mmCIF file of C-alpha atoms in Angstrom:
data_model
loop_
_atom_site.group_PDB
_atom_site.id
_atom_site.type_symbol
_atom_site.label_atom_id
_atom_site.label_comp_id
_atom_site.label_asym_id
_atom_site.label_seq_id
_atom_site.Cartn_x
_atom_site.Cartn_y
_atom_site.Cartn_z
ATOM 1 C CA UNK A 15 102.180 151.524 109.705
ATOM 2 C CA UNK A 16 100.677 149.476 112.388
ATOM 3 C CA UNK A 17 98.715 146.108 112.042
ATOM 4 C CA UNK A 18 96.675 146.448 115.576
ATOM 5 C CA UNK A 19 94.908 143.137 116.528
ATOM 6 C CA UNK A 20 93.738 141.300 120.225
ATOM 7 C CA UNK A 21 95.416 138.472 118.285
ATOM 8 C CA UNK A 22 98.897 140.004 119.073
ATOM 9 C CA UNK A 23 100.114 138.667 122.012
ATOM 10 C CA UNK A 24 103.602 140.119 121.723
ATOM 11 C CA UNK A 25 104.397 143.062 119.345
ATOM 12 C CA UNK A 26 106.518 142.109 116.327
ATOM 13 C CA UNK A 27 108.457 143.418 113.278
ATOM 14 C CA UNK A 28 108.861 142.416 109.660
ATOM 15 C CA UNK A 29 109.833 143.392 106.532
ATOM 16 C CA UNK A 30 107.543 142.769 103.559
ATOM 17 C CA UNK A 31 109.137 143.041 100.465
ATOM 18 C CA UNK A 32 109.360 141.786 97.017
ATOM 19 C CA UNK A 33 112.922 139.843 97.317
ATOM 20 C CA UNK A 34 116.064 139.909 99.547
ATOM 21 C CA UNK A 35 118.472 142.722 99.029
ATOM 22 C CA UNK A 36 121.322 143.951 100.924
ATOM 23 C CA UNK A 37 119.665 146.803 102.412
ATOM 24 C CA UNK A 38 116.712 144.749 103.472
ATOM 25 C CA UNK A 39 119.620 142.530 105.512
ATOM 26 C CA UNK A 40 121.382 145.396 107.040
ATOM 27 C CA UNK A 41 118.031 146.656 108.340
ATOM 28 C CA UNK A 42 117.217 143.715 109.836
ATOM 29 C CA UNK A 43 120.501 144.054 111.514
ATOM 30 C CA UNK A 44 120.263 147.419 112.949
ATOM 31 C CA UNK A 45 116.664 146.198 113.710
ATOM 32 C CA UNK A 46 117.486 143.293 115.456
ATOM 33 C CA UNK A 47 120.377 145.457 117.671
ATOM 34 C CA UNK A 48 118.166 148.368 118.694
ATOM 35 C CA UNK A 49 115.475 145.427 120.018
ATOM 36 C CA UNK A 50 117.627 143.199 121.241
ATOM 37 C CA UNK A 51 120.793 145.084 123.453
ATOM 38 C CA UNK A 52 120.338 142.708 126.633
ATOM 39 C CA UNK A 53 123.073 140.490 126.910
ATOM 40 C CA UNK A 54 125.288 138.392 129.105
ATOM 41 C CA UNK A 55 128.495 137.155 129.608
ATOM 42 C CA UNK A 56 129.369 133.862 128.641
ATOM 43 C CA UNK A 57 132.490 131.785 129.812
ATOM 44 C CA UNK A 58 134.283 129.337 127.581
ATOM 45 C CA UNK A 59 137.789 127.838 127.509
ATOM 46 C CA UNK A 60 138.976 131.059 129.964
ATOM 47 C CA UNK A 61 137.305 133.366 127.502
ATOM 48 C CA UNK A 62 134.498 135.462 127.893
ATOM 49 C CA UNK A 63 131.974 135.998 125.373
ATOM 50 C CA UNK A 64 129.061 138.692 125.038
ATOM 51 C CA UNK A 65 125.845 136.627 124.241
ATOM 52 C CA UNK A 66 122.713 138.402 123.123
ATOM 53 C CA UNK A 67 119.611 137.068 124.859
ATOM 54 C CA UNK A 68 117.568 136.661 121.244
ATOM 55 C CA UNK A 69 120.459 134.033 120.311
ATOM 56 C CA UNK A 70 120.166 132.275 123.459
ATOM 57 C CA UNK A 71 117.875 128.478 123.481
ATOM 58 C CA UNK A 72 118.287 128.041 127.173
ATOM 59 C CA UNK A 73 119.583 128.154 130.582
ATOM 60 C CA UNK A 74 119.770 125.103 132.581
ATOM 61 C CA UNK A 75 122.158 123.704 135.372
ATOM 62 C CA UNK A 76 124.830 121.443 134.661
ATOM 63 C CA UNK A 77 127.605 120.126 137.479
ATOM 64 C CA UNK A 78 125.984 122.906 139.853
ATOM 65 C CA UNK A 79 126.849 125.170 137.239
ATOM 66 C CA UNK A 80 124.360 127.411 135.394
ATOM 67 C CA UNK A 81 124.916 127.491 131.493
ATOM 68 C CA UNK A 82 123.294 129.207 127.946
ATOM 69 C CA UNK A 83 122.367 127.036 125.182
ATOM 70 C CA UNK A 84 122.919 128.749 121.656
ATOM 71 C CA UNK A 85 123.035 127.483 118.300
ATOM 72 C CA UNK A 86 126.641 128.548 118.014
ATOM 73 C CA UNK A 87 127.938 126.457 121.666
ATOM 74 C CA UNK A 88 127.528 126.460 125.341
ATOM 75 C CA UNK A 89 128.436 128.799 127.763
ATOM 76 C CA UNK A 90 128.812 128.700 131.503
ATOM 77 C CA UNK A 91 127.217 131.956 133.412
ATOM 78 C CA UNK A 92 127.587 133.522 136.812
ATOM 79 C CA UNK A 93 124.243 134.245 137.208
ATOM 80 C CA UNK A 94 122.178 131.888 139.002
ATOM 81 C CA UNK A 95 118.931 130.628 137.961
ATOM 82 C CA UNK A 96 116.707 132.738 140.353
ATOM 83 C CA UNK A 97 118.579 135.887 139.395
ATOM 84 C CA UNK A 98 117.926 135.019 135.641
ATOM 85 C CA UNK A 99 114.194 134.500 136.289
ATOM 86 C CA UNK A 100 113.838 137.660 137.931
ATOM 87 C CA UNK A 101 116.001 139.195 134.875
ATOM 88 C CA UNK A 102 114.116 137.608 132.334
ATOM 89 C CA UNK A 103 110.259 137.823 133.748
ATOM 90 C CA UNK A 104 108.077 139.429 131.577
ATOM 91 C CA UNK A 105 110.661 138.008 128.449
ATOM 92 C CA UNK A 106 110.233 135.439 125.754
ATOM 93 C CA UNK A 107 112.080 133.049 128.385
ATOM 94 C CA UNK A 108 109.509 130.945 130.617
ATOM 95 C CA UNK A 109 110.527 128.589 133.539
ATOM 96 C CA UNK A 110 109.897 125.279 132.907
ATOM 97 C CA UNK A 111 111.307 123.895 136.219
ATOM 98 C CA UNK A 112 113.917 125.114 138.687
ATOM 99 C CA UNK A 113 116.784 124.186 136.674
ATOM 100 C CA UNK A 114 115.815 125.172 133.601
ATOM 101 C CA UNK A 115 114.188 128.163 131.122
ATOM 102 C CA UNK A 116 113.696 127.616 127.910
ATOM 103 C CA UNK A 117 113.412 130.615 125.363
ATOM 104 C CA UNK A 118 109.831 130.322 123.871
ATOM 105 C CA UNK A 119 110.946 130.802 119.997
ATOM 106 C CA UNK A 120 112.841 127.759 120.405
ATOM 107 C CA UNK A 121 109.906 125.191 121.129
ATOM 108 C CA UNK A 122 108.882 122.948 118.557
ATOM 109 C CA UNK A 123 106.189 120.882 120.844
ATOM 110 C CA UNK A 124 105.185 119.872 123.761
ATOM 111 C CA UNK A 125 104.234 116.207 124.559
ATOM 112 C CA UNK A 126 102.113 115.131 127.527
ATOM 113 C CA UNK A 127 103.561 112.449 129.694
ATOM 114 C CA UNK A 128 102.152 109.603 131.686
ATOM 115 C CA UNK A 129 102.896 111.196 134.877
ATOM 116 C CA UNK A 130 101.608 114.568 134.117
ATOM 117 C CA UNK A 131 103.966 116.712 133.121
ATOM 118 C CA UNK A 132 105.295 117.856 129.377
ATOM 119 C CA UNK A 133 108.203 116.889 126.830
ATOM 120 C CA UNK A 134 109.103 120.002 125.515
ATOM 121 C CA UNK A 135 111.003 119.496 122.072
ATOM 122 C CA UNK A 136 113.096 122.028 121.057
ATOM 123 C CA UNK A 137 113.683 123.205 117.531
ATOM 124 C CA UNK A 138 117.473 121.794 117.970
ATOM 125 C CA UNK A 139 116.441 118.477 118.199
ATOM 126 C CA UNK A 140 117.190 118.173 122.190
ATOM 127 C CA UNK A 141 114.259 117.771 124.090
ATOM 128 C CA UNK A 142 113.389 118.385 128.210
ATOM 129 C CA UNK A 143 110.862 117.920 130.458
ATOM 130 C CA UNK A 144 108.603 120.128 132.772
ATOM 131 C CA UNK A 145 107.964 119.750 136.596
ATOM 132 C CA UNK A 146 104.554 119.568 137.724
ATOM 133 C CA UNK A 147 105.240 122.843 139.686
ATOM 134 C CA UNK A 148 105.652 124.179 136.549
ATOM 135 C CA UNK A 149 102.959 122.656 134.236
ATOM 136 C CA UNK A 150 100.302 125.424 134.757
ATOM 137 C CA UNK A 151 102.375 128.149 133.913
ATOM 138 C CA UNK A 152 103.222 126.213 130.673
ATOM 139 C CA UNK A 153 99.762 125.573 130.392
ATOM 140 C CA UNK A 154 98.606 129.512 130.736
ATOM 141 C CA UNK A 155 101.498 130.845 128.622
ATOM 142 C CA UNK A 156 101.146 128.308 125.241
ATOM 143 C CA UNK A 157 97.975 125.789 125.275
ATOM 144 C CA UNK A 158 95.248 128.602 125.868
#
């Protein structure tokens, strides 16, 4: 069944039900793995780990370095941040300056600053800011 609205930005899935069973959770599982197969490799501690995008908050650089965010750690990437832009346009990922972009699900608010640009507060608690290259695009993509 299909719930077709101009409203609908992005199309989305749920499960409507009466109460949580075990079959409901294991088809949200094999839901959320047919939708969400991109990944990337993640290195900590010598070890390499497969990251789905959908779990990842961020990518920013760190010691020249680009890293993920997740709620489970930190990982380090070879990837650099114009190679993850072009992977990730047209994504739930949005630039929000040249070191950083920030998955959309995972903003709680934006502030406006005196100079211009935005505090972004994530729902982890850690907040960042925009730079004014970046402020219409912010500006087109959330506060239409």
């Amino acid at each position: 069944m299909f719930n077709l609205a101009k409203k609908f930005v992005t199309p989305s899935i749920s499960i409507n039900a009466q109460k949580e069973s075990q079959e409901l959770i294991q088809l949200s599982i094999e839901i959320d793995r047919l939708v969400n197969k991109m990944t990337i490799i993640g290195y900590q501690d010598n070890r390499q780990i497969v990251v789905p995008f959908y779990q990842i908050i961020r990518f920013y650089t760190k010691d020249k370095h680009v890293v993920c965010e997740t709620t489970t750690g930190t990982y380090r990437v070879r990837q650099r941040m114009y190679e993850l832009r072009n992977q990730l346009a047209g994504s739930t990922f949005i630039s929000v300056s040249n070191a950083e972009i920030i998955n959309q699900s995972a903003i709680q608010s934006f502030s406006l600053t005196s100079s211009g640009s935005y505090q972004i507060n994530l729902t982890t608690g850690a907040s960042t800011y925009t730079s004014r290259r970046y402020v219409k695009q912010i500006k087109e993509a959330f506060l239409k």
